Tab-separated table of C-alpha atoms and ligand atoms in Angstrom:
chain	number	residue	atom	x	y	z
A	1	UNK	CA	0.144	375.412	95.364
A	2	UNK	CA	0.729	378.776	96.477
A	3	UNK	CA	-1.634	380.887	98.130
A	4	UNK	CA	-3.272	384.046	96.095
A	5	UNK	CA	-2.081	387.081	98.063
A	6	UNK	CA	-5.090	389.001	99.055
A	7	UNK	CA	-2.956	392.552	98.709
A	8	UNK	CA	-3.127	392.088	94.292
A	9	UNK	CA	-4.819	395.389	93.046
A	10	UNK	CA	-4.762	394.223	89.668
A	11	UNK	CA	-3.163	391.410	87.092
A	12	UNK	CA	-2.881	392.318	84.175
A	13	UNK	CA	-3.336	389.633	81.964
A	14	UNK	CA	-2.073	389.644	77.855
A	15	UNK	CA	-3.420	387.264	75.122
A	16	UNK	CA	-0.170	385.397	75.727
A	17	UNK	CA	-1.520	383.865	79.119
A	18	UNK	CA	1.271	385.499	80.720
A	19	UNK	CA	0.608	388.215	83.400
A	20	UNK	CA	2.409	390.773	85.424
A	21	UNK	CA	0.697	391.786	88.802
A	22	UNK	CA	0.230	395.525	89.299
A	23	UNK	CA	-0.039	397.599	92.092
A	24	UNK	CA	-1.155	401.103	92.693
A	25	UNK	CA	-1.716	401.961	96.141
A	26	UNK	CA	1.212	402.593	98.935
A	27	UNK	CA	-1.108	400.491	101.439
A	28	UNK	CA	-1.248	397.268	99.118
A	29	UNK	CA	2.687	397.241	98.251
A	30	UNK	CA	3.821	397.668	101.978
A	31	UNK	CA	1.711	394.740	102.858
A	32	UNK	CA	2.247	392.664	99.761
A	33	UNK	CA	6.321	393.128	100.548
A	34	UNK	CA	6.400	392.570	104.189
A	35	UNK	CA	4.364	389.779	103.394
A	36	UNK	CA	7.244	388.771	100.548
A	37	UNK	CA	10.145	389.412	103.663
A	38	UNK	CA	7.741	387.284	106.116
A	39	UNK	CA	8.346	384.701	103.721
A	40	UNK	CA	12.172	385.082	103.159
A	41	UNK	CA	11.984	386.239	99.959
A	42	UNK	CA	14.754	389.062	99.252
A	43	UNK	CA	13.190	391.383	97.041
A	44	UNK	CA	14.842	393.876	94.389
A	45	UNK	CA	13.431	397.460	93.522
A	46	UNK	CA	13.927	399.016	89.836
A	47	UNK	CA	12.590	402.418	90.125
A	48	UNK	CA	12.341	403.869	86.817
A	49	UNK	CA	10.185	406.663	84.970
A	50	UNK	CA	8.504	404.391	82.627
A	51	UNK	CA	8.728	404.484	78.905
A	52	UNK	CA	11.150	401.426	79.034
A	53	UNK	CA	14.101	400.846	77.056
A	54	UNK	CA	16.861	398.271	76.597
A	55	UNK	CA	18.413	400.148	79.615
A	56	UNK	CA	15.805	400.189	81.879
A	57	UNK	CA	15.854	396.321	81.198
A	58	UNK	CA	19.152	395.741	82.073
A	59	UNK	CA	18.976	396.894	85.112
A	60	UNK	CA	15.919	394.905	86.122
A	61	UNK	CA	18.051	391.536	84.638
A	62	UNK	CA	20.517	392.296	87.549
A	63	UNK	CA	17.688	392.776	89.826
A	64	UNK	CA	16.497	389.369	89.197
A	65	UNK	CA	19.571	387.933	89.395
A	66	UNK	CA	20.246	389.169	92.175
A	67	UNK	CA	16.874	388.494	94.253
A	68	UNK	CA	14.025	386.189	94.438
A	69	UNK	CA	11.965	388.623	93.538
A	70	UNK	CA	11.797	391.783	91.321
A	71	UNK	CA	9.780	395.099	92.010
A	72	UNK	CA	9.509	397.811	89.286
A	73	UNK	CA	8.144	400.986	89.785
A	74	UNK	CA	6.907	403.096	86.965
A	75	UNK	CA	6.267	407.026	88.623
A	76	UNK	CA	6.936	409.703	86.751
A	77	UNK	CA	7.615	412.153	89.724
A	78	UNK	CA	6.901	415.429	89.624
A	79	UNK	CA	8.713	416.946	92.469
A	80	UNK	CA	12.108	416.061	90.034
A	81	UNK	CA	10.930	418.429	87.428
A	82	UNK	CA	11.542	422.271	87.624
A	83	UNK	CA	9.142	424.634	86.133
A	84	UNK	CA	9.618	425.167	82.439
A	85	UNK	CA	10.891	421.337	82.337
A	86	UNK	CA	9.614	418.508	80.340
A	87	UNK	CA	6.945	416.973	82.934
A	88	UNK	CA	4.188	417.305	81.178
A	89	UNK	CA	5.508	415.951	77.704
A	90	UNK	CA	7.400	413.247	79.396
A	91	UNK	CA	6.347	410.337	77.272
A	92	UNK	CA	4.239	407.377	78.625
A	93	UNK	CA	3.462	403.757	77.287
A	94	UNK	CA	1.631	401.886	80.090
A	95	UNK	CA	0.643	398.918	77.842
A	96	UNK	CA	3.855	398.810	76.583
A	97	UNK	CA	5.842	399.084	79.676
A	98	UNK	CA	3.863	396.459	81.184
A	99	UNK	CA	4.727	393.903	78.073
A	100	UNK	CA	8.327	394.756	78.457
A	101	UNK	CA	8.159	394.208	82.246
A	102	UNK	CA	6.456	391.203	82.113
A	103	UNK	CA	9.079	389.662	79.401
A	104	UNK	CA	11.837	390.469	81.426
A	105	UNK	CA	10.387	388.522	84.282
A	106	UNK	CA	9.643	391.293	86.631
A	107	UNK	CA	7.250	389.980	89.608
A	108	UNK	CA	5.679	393.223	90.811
A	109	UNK	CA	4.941	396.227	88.906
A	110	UNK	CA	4.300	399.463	91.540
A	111	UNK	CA	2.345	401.888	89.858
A	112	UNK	CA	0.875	404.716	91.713
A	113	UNK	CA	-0.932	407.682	90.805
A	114	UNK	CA	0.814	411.590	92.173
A	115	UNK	CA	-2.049	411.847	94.642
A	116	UNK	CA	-1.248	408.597	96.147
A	117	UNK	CA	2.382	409.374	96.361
A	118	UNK	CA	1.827	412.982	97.201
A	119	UNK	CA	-0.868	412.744	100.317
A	120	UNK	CA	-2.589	416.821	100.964
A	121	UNK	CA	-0.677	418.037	103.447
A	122	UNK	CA	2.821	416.687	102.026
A	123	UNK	CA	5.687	418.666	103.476
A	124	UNK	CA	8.832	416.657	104.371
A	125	UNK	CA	12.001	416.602	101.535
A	126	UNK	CA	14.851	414.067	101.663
A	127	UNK	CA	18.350	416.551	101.132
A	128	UNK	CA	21.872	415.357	100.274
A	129	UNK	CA	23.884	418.960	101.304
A	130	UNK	CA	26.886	418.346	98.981
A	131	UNK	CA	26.932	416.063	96.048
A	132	UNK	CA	23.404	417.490	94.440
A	133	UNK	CA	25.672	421.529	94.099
A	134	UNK	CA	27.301	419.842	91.048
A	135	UNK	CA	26.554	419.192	87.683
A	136	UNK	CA	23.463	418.754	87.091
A	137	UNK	CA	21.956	420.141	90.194
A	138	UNK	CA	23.419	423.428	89.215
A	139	UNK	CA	21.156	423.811	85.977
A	140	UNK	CA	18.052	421.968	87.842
A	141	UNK	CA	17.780	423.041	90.973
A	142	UNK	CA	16.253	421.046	93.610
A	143	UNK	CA	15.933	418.239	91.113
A	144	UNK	CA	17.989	416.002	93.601
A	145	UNK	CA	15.855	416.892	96.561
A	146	UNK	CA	12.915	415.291	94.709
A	147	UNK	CA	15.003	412.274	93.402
A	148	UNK	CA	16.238	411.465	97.127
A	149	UNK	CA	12.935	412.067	98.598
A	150	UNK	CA	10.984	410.216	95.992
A	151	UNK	CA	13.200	407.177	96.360
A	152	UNK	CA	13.519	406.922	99.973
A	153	UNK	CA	9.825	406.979	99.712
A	154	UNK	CA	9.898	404.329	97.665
A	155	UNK	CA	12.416	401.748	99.648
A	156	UNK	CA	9.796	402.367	102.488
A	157	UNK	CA	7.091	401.542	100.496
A	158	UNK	CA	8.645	398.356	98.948
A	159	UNK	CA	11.147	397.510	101.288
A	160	UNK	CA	13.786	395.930	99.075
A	161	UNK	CA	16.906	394.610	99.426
A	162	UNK	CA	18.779	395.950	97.267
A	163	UNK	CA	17.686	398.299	94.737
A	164	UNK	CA	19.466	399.183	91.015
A	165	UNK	CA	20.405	402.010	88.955
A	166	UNK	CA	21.920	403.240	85.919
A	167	UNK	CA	25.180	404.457	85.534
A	168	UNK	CA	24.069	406.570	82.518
A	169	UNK	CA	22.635	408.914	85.676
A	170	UNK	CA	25.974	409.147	87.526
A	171	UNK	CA	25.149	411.678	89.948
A	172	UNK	CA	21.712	410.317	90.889
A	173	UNK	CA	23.869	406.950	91.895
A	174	UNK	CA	26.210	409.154	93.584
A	175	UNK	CA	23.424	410.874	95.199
A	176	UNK	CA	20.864	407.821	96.383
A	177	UNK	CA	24.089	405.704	97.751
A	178	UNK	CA	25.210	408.479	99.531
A	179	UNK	CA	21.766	408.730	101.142
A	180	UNK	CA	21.179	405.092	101.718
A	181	UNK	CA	25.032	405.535	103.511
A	182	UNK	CA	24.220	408.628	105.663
A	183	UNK	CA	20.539	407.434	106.394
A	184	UNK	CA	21.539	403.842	107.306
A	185	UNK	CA	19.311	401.948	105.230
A	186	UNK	CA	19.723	398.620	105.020
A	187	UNK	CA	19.564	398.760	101.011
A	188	UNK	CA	22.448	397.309	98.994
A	189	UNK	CA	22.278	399.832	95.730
A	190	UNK	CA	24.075	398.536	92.268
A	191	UNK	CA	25.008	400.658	89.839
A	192	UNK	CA	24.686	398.893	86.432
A	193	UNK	CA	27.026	400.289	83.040
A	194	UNK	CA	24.935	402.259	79.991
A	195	UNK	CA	23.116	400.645	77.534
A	196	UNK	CA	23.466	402.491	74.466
A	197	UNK	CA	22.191	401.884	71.099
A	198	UNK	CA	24.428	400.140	67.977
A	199	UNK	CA	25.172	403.690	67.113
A	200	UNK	CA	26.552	404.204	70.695
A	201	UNK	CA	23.879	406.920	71.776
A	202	UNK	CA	23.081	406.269	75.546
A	203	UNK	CA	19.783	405.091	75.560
A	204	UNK	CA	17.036	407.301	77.135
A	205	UNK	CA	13.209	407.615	77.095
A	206	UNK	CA	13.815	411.580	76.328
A	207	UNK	CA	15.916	410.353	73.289
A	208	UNK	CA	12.482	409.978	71.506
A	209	UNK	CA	12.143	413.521	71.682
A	210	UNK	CA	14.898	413.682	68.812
A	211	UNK	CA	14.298	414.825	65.307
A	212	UNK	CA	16.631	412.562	62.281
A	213	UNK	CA	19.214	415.903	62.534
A	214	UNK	CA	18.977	416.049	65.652
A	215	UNK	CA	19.672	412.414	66.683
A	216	UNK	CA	22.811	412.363	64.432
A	217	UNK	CA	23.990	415.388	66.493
A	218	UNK	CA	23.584	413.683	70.092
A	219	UNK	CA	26.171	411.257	68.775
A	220	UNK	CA	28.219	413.816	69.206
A	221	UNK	CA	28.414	412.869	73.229
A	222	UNK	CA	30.055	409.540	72.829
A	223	UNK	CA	32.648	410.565	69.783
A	224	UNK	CA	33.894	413.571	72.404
A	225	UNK	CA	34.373	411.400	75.482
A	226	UNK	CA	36.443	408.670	73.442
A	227	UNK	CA	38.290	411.854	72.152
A	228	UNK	CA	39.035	412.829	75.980
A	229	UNK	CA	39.361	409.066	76.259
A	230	UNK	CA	42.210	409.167	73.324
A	231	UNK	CA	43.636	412.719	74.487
A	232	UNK	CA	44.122	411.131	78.612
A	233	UNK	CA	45.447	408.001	77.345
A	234	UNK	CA	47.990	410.204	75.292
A	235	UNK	CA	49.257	411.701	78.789
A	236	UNK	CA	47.182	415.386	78.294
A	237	UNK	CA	46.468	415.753	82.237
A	238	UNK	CA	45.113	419.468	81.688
A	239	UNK	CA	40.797	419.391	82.274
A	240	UNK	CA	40.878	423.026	80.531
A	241	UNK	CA	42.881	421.329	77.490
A	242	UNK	CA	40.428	418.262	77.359
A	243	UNK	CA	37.265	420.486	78.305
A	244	UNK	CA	38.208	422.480	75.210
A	245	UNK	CA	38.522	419.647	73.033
A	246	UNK	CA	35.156	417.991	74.149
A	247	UNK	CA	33.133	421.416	73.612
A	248	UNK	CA	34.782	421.720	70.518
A	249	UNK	CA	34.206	418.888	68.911
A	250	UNK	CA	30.116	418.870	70.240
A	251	UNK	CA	29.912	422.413	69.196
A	252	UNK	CA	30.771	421.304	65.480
A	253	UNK	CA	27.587	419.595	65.784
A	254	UNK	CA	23.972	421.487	64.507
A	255	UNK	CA	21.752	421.928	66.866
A	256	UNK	CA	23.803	421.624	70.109
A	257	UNK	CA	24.384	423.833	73.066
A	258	UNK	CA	26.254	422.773	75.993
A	259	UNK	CA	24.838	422.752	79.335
A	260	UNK	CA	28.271	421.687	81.175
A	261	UNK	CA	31.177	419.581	80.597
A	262	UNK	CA	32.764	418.988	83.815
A	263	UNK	CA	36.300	416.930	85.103
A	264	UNK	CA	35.925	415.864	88.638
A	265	UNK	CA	36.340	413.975	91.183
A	266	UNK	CA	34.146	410.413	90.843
A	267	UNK	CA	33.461	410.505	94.546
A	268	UNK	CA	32.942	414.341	95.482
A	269	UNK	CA	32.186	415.171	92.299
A	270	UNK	CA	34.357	418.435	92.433
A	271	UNK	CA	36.326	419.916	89.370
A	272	UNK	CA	39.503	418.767	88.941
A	273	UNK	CA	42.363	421.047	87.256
A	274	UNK	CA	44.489	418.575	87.155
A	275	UNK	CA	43.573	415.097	86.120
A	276	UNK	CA	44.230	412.330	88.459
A	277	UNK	CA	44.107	408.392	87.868
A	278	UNK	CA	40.810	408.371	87.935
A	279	UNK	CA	38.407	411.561	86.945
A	280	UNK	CA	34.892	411.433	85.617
A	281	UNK	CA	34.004	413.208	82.186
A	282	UNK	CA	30.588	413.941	82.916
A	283	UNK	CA	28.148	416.113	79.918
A	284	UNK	CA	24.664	417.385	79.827
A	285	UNK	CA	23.530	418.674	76.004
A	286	UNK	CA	20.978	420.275	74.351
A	287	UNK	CA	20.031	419.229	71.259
A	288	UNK	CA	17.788	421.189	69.753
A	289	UNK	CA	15.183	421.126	72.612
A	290	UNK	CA	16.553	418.167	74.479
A	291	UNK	CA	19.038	417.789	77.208
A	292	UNK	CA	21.113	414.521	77.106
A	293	UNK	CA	23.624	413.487	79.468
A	294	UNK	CA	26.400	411.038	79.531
A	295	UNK	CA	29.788	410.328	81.116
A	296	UNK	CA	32.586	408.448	81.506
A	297	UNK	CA	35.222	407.355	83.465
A	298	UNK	CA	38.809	408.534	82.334
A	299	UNK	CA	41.518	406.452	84.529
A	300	UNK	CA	44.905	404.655	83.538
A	301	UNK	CA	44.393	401.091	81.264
A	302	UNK	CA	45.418	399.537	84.223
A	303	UNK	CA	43.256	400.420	86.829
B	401	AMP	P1	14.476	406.924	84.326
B	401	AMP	O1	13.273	406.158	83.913
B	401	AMP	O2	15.080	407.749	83.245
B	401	AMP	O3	14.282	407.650	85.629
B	401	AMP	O4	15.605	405.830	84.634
B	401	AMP	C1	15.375	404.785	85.537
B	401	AMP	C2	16.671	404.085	85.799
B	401	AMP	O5	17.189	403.582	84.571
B	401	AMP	C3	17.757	404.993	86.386
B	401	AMP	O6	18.481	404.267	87.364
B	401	AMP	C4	18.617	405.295	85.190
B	401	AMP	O7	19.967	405.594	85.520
B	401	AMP	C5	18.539	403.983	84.432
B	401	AMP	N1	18.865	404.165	83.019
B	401	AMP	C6	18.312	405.045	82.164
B	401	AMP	N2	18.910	404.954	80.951
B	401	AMP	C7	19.866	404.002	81.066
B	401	AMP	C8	20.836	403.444	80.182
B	401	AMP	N3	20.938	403.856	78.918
B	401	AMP	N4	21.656	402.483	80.644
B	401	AMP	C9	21.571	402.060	81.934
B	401	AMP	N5	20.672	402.529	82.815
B	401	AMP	C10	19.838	403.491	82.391
């Protein structure tokens, strides 16, 4: 039988007689995955924010497939939020979270506190120069600064193999593997599609923030990108003609007021005037009180 690792903070156990093993210290996961890679285990990281969702799930199915074993982390990171943002409402559901982990088959839940990520004396940033002045780094600035640095903190603290995240958060992908490419870490990063609900909304833990009005207006995302999907299939090469039609149609919406809707390039990330053969539609929303993004690809059938 298999040893105990001595590095287990805590297992949490449920009536079931299942349990998921948590971890809060940086110490304890360092140890407890080098003692995983010792082993020749290949390991997978999932970081998310927590409040899980059929999306968040997804991703950690590909991260078990794709490893022996499968690392979560659940940190809602401050140094992501600007002031006046949503830190501080951000929802949380620990017990939850943990149920949903542990059904999914996730090994190793990584759950620190902010003062064990965030030492006194904290003072070094992770920076991507180009990709982060686009979309949404314009309205949040330095948000990708905390995402890169927060991540990279987290491959050295659980030392995967691969790590996965959503397409839903295009530029964060764009960001991280541009990172992981520049800073030559040995990380394979998978980008998994969506995961929206029936109605098509992309799923998203700020989603719950959503009043009944409100949530019939966000669907508003998804009907305008098939409509730029329908308009570039139709030949229309023009951005300004399909911007115009997206922010149209979303503005015909209660309760919505658009942040940006930008054409560009799915690799720089910069504006196109002229569509290409393959552009990204990419939106961030508010409605009422909540910003929502999404995007798509627009490209030739084909491709
Ligand atoms: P968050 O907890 O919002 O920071 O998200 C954690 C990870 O889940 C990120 O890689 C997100 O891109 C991904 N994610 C969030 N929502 C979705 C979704 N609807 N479909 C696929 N991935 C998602």
């Amino acid at each position: 039988m298999a040893k105990k690792n001595r590095c287990v903070t805590a297992q949490v156990e449920f009536l079931e007689g299942f349990c998921v093993e948590v971890i809060e210290t940086v110490q304890e996961m360092q140890q407890r995955s080098e003692a995983l890679r010792s082993a020749g285990q290949t390991i997978s990281l999932v970081p998310t924010m927590g409040f899980l969702h059929e999306g968040h799930l997804e991703l950690m199915r590909v991260g078990k497939r794709h490893s022996d074993k499968l690392i979560i982390s659940i940190f809602v990171n401050p140094v992501q939020f600007g002031p006046g943002e949503d830190l501080d409402q951000y929802p949380r559901d620990k017990e939850g979270d943990l149920k949903k982990a542990r059904d999914v088959g996730v090994d190793i839940v990584f759950m620190p506190s902010v003062g064990e990520m965030y030492q006194e004396g904290y003072q070094t940033k992770v920076q991507v120069e180009n990709l982060p002045q686009h979309l949404c780094g314009l309205s949040r600035p330095g948000h990708f600064d905390g995402v890169t640095t927060v991540v990279a903190k987290l491959f050295n603290i659980t030392r995967p193999h691969m790590a996965v995240f959503g397409q839903k958060d295009y530029q964060q992908l764009a960001v991280i593997s541009r990172m992981v490419m520049d800073l030559n870490m040995d990380i394979k990063i998978l980008g998994v599609p969506t995961v929206r609900e029936p109605d098509s909304l992309a799923m998203s833990s700020r989603n719950n923030y959503l009043g009944a009005e409100e949530r019939k207006s966000a669907l508003s995302l998804r009907k305008s990108m098939d409509l730029a999907g329908e308009l570039f299939q139709g030949g229309e090469k023009k951005a300004k003609v399909i911007r115009d039609a997206v922010q149209s149609l979303i503005l015909s919406h209660p309760f919505t007021a658009i942040d940006y809707i930008a054409l560009c390039d799915p690799v720089t990330l910069d504006d196109v005037e002229v569509l290409g053969d393959k552009n990204l539609l990419a939106l961030a929303v508010r409605v009422g009180k909540t910003r929502l993004i999404d995007n798509c690809l627009l490209q030739n059938d084909s491709d």
